[in-house]
mmCIF file of C-alpha atoms in Angstrom:
data_model
loop_
_atom_site.group_PDB
_atom_site.id
_atom_site.type_symbol
_atom_site.label_atom_id
_atom_site.label_comp_id
_atom_site.label_asym_id
_atom_site.label_seq_id
_atom_site.Cartn_x
_atom_site.Cartn_y
_atom_site.Cartn_z
ATOM 1 C CA MET S 135 -14.290 15.133 -15.256
ATOM 2 C CA SER S 136 -12.175 18.204 -14.660
ATOM 3 C CA THR S 137 -13.676 21.681 -15.089
ATOM 4 C CA TRP S 138 -12.120 25.120 -15.277
ATOM 5 C CA LYS S 139 -12.485 25.623 -11.467
ATOM 6 C CA THR S 140 -11.070 22.244 -10.412
ATOM 7 C CA ILE S 141 -7.860 22.855 -8.434
ATOM 8 C CA MET S 142 -7.634 19.447 -6.708
ATOM 9 C CA LEU S 143 -7.929 15.836 -7.878
ATOM 10 C CA GLN S 144 -11.089 14.664 -9.594
ATOM 11 C CA ASP S 145 -13.828 13.054 -7.537
ATOM 12 C CA SER S 146 -13.027 9.327 -7.127
ATOM 13 C CA THR S 147 -15.072 6.705 -9.003
ATOM 14 C CA SER S 148 -13.171 3.678 -7.672
ATOM 15 C CA PRO S 149 -11.930 2.406 -4.314
ATOM 16 C CA LEU S 150 -8.368 2.776 -5.564
ATOM 17 C CA MET S 151 -8.807 6.467 -6.339
ATOM 18 C CA GLU S 152 -10.248 6.988 -2.863
ATOM 19 C CA GLN S 153 -7.088 5.503 -1.357
ATOM 20 C CA LEU S 154 -4.960 7.704 -3.630
ATOM 21 C CA ASN S 155 -6.887 10.762 -2.444
ATOM 22 C CA PHE S 156 -6.321 9.749 1.214
ATOM 23 C CA PHE S 157 -2.586 9.312 0.527
ATOM 24 C CA HIS S 158 -2.438 12.676 -1.204
ATOM 25 C CA ASP S 159 -4.050 14.408 1.782
ATOM 26 C CA HIS S 160 -1.822 12.502 4.219
ATOM 27 C CA SER S 161 1.375 13.514 2.376
ATOM 28 C CA MET S 162 0.203 17.149 1.941
ATOM 29 C CA MET S 163 -0.491 17.428 5.700
ATOM 30 C CA ILE S 164 3.082 16.273 6.476
ATOM 31 C CA LEU S 165 4.526 18.689 3.933
ATOM 32 C CA VAL S 166 2.494 21.603 5.384
ATOM 33 C CA ILE S 167 3.742 20.841 8.912
ATOM 34 C CA ILE S 168 7.375 20.649 7.699
ATOM 35 C CA THR S 169 6.987 23.913 5.743
ATOM 36 C CA ILE S 170 5.539 25.764 8.721
ATOM 37 C CA LEU S 171 8.263 24.499 11.117
ATOM 38 C CA VAL S 172 11.137 25.296 8.735
ATOM 39 C CA SER S 173 9.687 28.759 7.901
ATOM 40 C CA GLN S 174 9.318 29.569 11.611
ATOM 41 C CA MET S 175 12.911 28.503 12.269
ATOM 42 C CA LEU S 176 14.255 30.576 9.349
ATOM 43 C CA LEU S 177 12.309 33.672 10.389
ATOM 44 C CA SER S 178 13.458 33.360 13.999
ATOM 45 C CA MET S 179 17.076 33.085 12.856
ATOM 46 C CA MET S 180 16.801 36.150 10.633
ATOM 47 C CA TYR S 181 15.146 38.386 13.218
ATOM 48 C CA ASN S 182 16.843 37.052 16.376
ATOM 49 C CA LYS S 183 20.335 38.369 17.150
ATOM 50 C CA PHE S 184 20.964 35.952 20.017
ATOM 51 C CA ALA S 185 22.718 32.582 19.658
ATOM 52 C CA HIS S 186 22.293 29.472 21.791
ATOM 53 C CA ARG S 187 25.674 28.776 23.353
ATOM 54 C CA TYR S 188 25.094 25.004 23.525
ATOM 55 C CA LEU S 189 23.760 24.564 19.953
ATOM 56 C CA ILE S 190 26.658 26.057 18.026
ATOM 57 C CA GLU S 191 28.291 22.653 17.940
ATOM 58 C CA GLY S 192 26.550 19.594 19.325
ATOM 59 C CA GLN S 193 26.172 15.928 18.628
ATOM 60 C CA LEU S 194 22.702 15.767 20.138
ATOM 61 C CA ILE S 195 21.051 18.324 17.887
ATOM 62 C CA GLU S 196 22.687 16.794 14.792
ATOM 63 C CA MET S 197 21.364 13.382 15.794
ATOM 64 C CA ILE S 198 17.845 14.856 16.276
ATOM 65 C CA TRP S 199 17.700 16.592 12.885
ATOM 66 C CA THR S 200 18.972 13.394 11.252
ATOM 67 C CA ILE S 201 16.468 11.046 12.927
ATOM 68 C CA LEU S 202 13.366 13.196 12.578
ATOM 69 C CA PRO S 203 13.422 13.377 8.730
ATOM 70 C CA ALA S 204 13.995 9.622 8.599
ATOM 71 C CA ILE S 205 10.910 9.054 10.761
ATOM 72 C CA THR S 206 8.940 11.428 8.540
ATOM 73 C CA LEU S 207 9.963 9.503 5.441
ATOM 74 C CA ILE S 208 8.755 6.292 7.056
ATOM 75 C CA PHE S 209 5.319 7.816 7.609
ATOM 76 C CA ILE S 210 5.167 8.615 3.877
ATOM 77 C CA ALA S 211 6.771 5.376 2.594
ATOM 78 C CA LEU S 212 4.591 2.821 4.415
ATOM 79 C CA PRO S 213 1.194 3.972 2.976
ATOM 80 C CA SER S 214 2.896 4.460 -0.389
ATOM 81 C CA LEU S 215 4.156 0.853 -0.441
ATOM 82 C CA ARG S 216 0.684 -0.337 0.653
ATOM 83 C CA LEU S 217 -0.864 1.476 -2.303
ATOM 84 C CA LEU S 218 1.641 -0.016 -4.754
ATOM 85 C CA TYR S 219 0.674 -3.508 -3.670
ATOM 86 C CA ILE S 220 -3.033 -2.715 -3.922
ATOM 87 C CA MET S 221 -2.571 -1.396 -7.468
ATOM 88 C CA ASP S 222 -0.844 -4.601 -8.585
ATOM 89 C CA GLU S 223 -3.362 -6.923 -6.998
ATOM 90 C CA MET S 224 -5.536 -9.035 -9.316
ATOM 91 C CA ASN S 225 -8.868 -9.590 -7.634
ATOM 92 C CA SER S 226 -10.687 -12.390 -9.499
ATOM 93 C CA PRO S 227 -11.925 -10.312 -12.415
ATOM 94 C CA LEU S 228 -15.379 -11.192 -13.822
ATOM 95 C CA ILE S 229 -14.920 -9.456 -17.207
ATOM 96 C CA SER S 230 -11.863 -9.066 -19.418
ATOM 97 C CA ILE S 231 -11.564 -6.192 -21.857
ATOM 98 C CA LYS S 232 -8.726 -5.812 -24.329
ATOM 99 C CA THR S 233 -7.801 -2.236 -25.292
ATOM 100 C CA ILE S 234 -5.658 -1.618 -28.341
ATOM 101 C CA GLY S 235 -4.224 1.827 -29.080
ATOM 102 C CA HIS S 236 -3.938 2.998 -32.679
ATOM 103 C CA GLN S 237 -2.864 6.188 -34.320
ATOM 104 C CA TRP S 238 -5.185 7.808 -33.324
ATOM 105 C CA TYR S 239 -8.101 5.922 -31.809
ATOM 106 C CA TRP S 240 -8.819 3.052 -29.431
ATOM 107 C CA SER S 241 -10.194 -0.425 -30.131
ATOM 108 C CA TYR S 242 -12.015 -2.539 -27.533
ATOM 109 C CA GLU S 243 -12.529 -6.281 -27.466
ATOM 110 C CA TYR S 244 -14.788 -7.994 -24.916
ATOM 111 C CA SER S 245 -12.886 -11.280 -24.726
ATOM 112 C CA ASP S 246 -15.525 -13.159 -22.720
ATOM 113 C CA TYR S 247 -18.177 -12.699 -25.435
ATOM 114 C CA LYS S 248 -18.260 -13.598 -29.088
ATOM 115 C CA ASN S 249 -17.902 -10.906 -31.766
ATOM 116 C CA ILE S 250 -18.061 -7.899 -29.461
ATOM 117 C CA ASN S 251 -15.363 -5.527 -30.584
ATOM 118 C CA PHE S 252 -15.442 -1.981 -31.911
ATOM 119 C CA ASP S 253 -13.364 1.090 -32.556
ATOM 120 C CA SER S 254 -13.751 4.282 -30.599
ATOM 121 C CA TYR S 255 -13.081 7.534 -32.528
ATOM 122 C CA MET S 256 -13.343 11.088 -31.292
ATOM 123 C CA ILE S 257 -16.380 12.905 -32.677
ATOM 124 C CA PRO S 258 -15.254 15.829 -34.877
ATOM 125 C CA ILE S 259 -16.086 19.300 -33.653
ATOM 126 C CA ASN S 260 -18.467 20.036 -36.575
ATOM 127 C CA GLU S 261 -20.566 16.975 -35.623
ATOM 128 C CA LEU S 262 -20.860 17.730 -31.892
ATOM 129 C CA LYS S 263 -24.226 18.311 -30.294
ATOM 130 C CA PRO S 264 -24.728 21.268 -27.877
ATOM 131 C CA PHE S 265 -24.535 18.982 -24.807
ATOM 132 C CA ASN S 266 -21.368 17.149 -25.962
ATOM 133 C CA PHE S 267 -17.872 17.857 -24.650
ATOM 134 C CA ARG S 268 -15.294 19.095 -27.133
ATOM 135 C CA LEU S 269 -12.298 16.750 -27.676
ATOM 136 C CA LEU S 270 -13.720 14.215 -25.204
ATOM 137 C CA GLU S 271 -16.779 12.717 -26.894
ATOM 138 C CA VAL S 272 -16.446 9.451 -28.817
ATOM 139 C CA ASP S 273 -18.759 7.559 -31.144
ATOM 140 C CA ASN S 274 -18.530 4.213 -29.322
ATOM 141 C CA ARG S 275 -18.146 4.240 -25.552
ATOM 142 C CA MET S 276 -16.570 1.481 -23.487
ATOM 143 C CA VAL S 277 -19.467 0.135 -21.411
ATOM 144 C CA ILE S 278 -18.853 -1.561 -18.047
ATOM 145 C CA PRO S 279 -20.998 -2.685 -15.115
ATOM 146 C CA PHE S 280 -20.361 -0.912 -11.822
ATOM 147 C CA LEU S 281 -19.386 -2.779 -8.624
ATOM 148 C CA THR S 282 -17.694 -5.419 -10.817
ATOM 149 C CA ASN S 283 -14.003 -6.335 -10.972
ATOM 150 C CA ILE S 284 -12.833 -5.793 -14.527
ATOM 151 C CA ARG S 285 -9.490 -6.871 -16.019
ATOM 152 C CA LEU S 286 -8.108 -4.484 -18.592
ATOM 153 C CA ILE S 287 -5.498 -5.763 -21.037
ATOM 154 C CA VAL S 288 -3.757 -2.892 -22.848
ATOM 155 C CA THR S 289 -1.488 -3.038 -25.889
ATOM 156 C CA SER S 290 -0.748 -1.016 -28.967
ATOM 157 C CA ALA S 291 -0.669 -1.632 -32.702
ATOM 158 C CA ASP S 292 1.875 1.013 -33.685
ATOM 159 C CA VAL S 293 3.556 3.350 -31.099
ATOM 160 C CA ILE S 294 3.374 3.624 -27.315
ATOM 161 C CA HIS S 295 0.016 4.922 -26.026
ATOM 162 C CA SER S 296 -1.210 5.364 -22.441
ATOM 163 C CA TRP S 297 -4.760 4.518 -21.409
ATOM 164 C CA THR S 298 -5.654 6.966 -18.613
ATOM 165 C CA ILE S 299 -8.777 7.662 -16.570
ATOM 166 C CA PRO S 300 -8.001 10.181 -13.773
ATOM 167 C CA SER S 301 -11.166 9.547 -11.741
ATOM 168 C CA LEU S 302 -10.313 5.817 -11.591
ATOM 169 C CA GLY S 303 -6.709 6.491 -10.627
ATOM 170 C CA MET S 304 -5.541 4.480 -13.678
ATOM 171 C CA LYS S 305 -2.704 5.084 -16.077
ATOM 172 C CA ILE S 306 -1.405 2.101 -18.012
ATOM 173 C CA ASP S 307 0.846 2.065 -21.044
ATOM 174 C CA GLY S 308 -0.045 0.320 -24.289
ATOM 175 C CA THR S 309 3.249 -0.939 -25.768
ATOM 176 C CA PRO S 310 3.583 -2.662 -29.159
ATOM 177 C CA GLY S 311 4.241 -6.413 -28.800
ATOM 178 C CA ARG S 312 3.487 -6.392 -25.102
ATOM 179 C CA LEU S 313 0.323 -6.997 -22.994
ATOM 180 C CA ASN S 314 -0.037 -4.932 -19.821
ATOM 181 C CA GLN S 315 -2.903 -5.753 -17.508
ATOM 182 C CA THR S 316 -4.602 -4.232 -14.464
ATOM 183 C CA THR S 317 -7.902 -4.505 -12.652
ATOM 184 C CA PHE S 318 -10.397 -1.871 -11.615
ATOM 185 C CA SER S 319 -13.984 -1.434 -10.495
ATOM 186 C CA THR S 320 -16.321 1.547 -10.334
ATOM 187 C CA ASN S 321 -18.455 2.239 -7.277
ATOM 188 C CA ARG S 322 -21.068 4.376 -9.031
ATOM 189 C CA THR S 323 -22.710 4.820 -12.380
ATOM 190 C CA GLY S 324 -21.852 7.641 -14.726
ATOM 191 C CA ILE S 325 -19.654 8.673 -17.649
ATOM 192 C CA LEU S 326 -15.878 8.846 -17.143
ATOM 193 C CA PHE S 327 -13.478 10.704 -19.378
ATOM 194 C CA GLY S 328 -9.773 10.304 -20.076
ATOM 195 C CA GLN S 329 -7.215 10.840 -22.774
ATOM 196 C CA CYS S 330 -4.006 9.258 -24.058
ATOM 197 C CA SER S 331 -1.218 10.383 -21.728
ATOM 198 C CA GLU S 332 1.729 9.420 -23.923
ATOM 199 C CA ILE S 333 2.861 11.725 -26.692
ATOM 200 C CA CYS S 334 2.131 9.343 -29.563
ATOM 201 C CA GLY S 335 2.185 11.556 -32.646
ATOM 202 C CA ALA S 336 0.515 14.448 -34.478
ATOM 203 C CA ASN S 337 -3.045 13.645 -33.326
ATOM 204 C CA HIS S 338 -2.057 12.615 -29.806
ATOM 205 C CA SER S 339 -4.627 14.998 -28.268
ATOM 206 C CA PHE S 340 -7.487 13.643 -30.414
ATOM 207 C CA MET S 341 -7.876 10.099 -29.067
ATOM 208 C CA PRO S 342 -10.048 10.452 -25.946
ATOM 209 C CA ILE S 343 -11.331 7.639 -23.731
ATOM 210 C CA MET S 344 -14.987 7.485 -22.682
ATOM 211 C CA ILE S 345 -16.354 4.903 -20.235
ATOM 212 C CA GLU S 346 -20.042 4.449 -19.406
ATOM 213 C CA SER S 347 -20.529 2.781 -16.049
ATOM 214 C CA ILE S 348 -24.026 1.285 -15.854
ATOM 215 C CA SER S 349 -26.012 -1.200 -13.817
ATOM 216 C CA PRO S 350 -25.166 -4.930 -14.368
ATOM 217 C CA LYS S 351 -28.737 -5.503 -15.516
ATOM 218 C CA PHE S 352 -28.419 -2.874 -18.267
ATOM 219 C CA PHE S 353 -24.984 -4.196 -19.123
ATOM 220 C CA VAL S 354 -26.458 -7.666 -19.808
ATOM 221 C CA ASN S 355 -29.056 -6.052 -22.078
ATOM 222 C CA TRP S 356 -26.286 -4.098 -23.877
ATOM 223 C CA ILE S 357 -24.304 -7.265 -24.420
#
């Protein structure tokens, strides 16, 4: 989860988030290089009184500064397109979980098992324990096994919600009358936090998401 001193992305909990981190670093490196080069050129133009007699008007230099940005955009676009295809890939999920957004709580249904469904409400501040996190703790966590492909089906019962877990690199809208689906897997155990990322009403900031990633053996016992 994010803390007060976090200035970058959260630590990844899924292979997809690792790829998103790599793409972020790749894009930032290109932007830093462009910023340094353009800044150096601007400073040299401001402090240099001389002019290059052959660069005042020239087809060659115009061709160069047209082609170089196009090549730079290709270096950004190719990994971006690769990531888009990875995010839409459905990799033989072993477990299906249906998530329903309500005003203002979440409901979870484990479709592969009988009679496993529950609501997940935020714990009020006056009921929190000293080790709980304010506005993030829920009474019923969504429990998943790690290293397992999970299909998430998201919808809504009233208005548009958005099921978001930053450390998984996931953000999927829950729309009334529509089923949106995605797959994800976690590569370690732990507790993951998220919140609704769509402004859905007065208590929009009071419907957190809490996932508990555990060993498959403990998950079978929990089921």
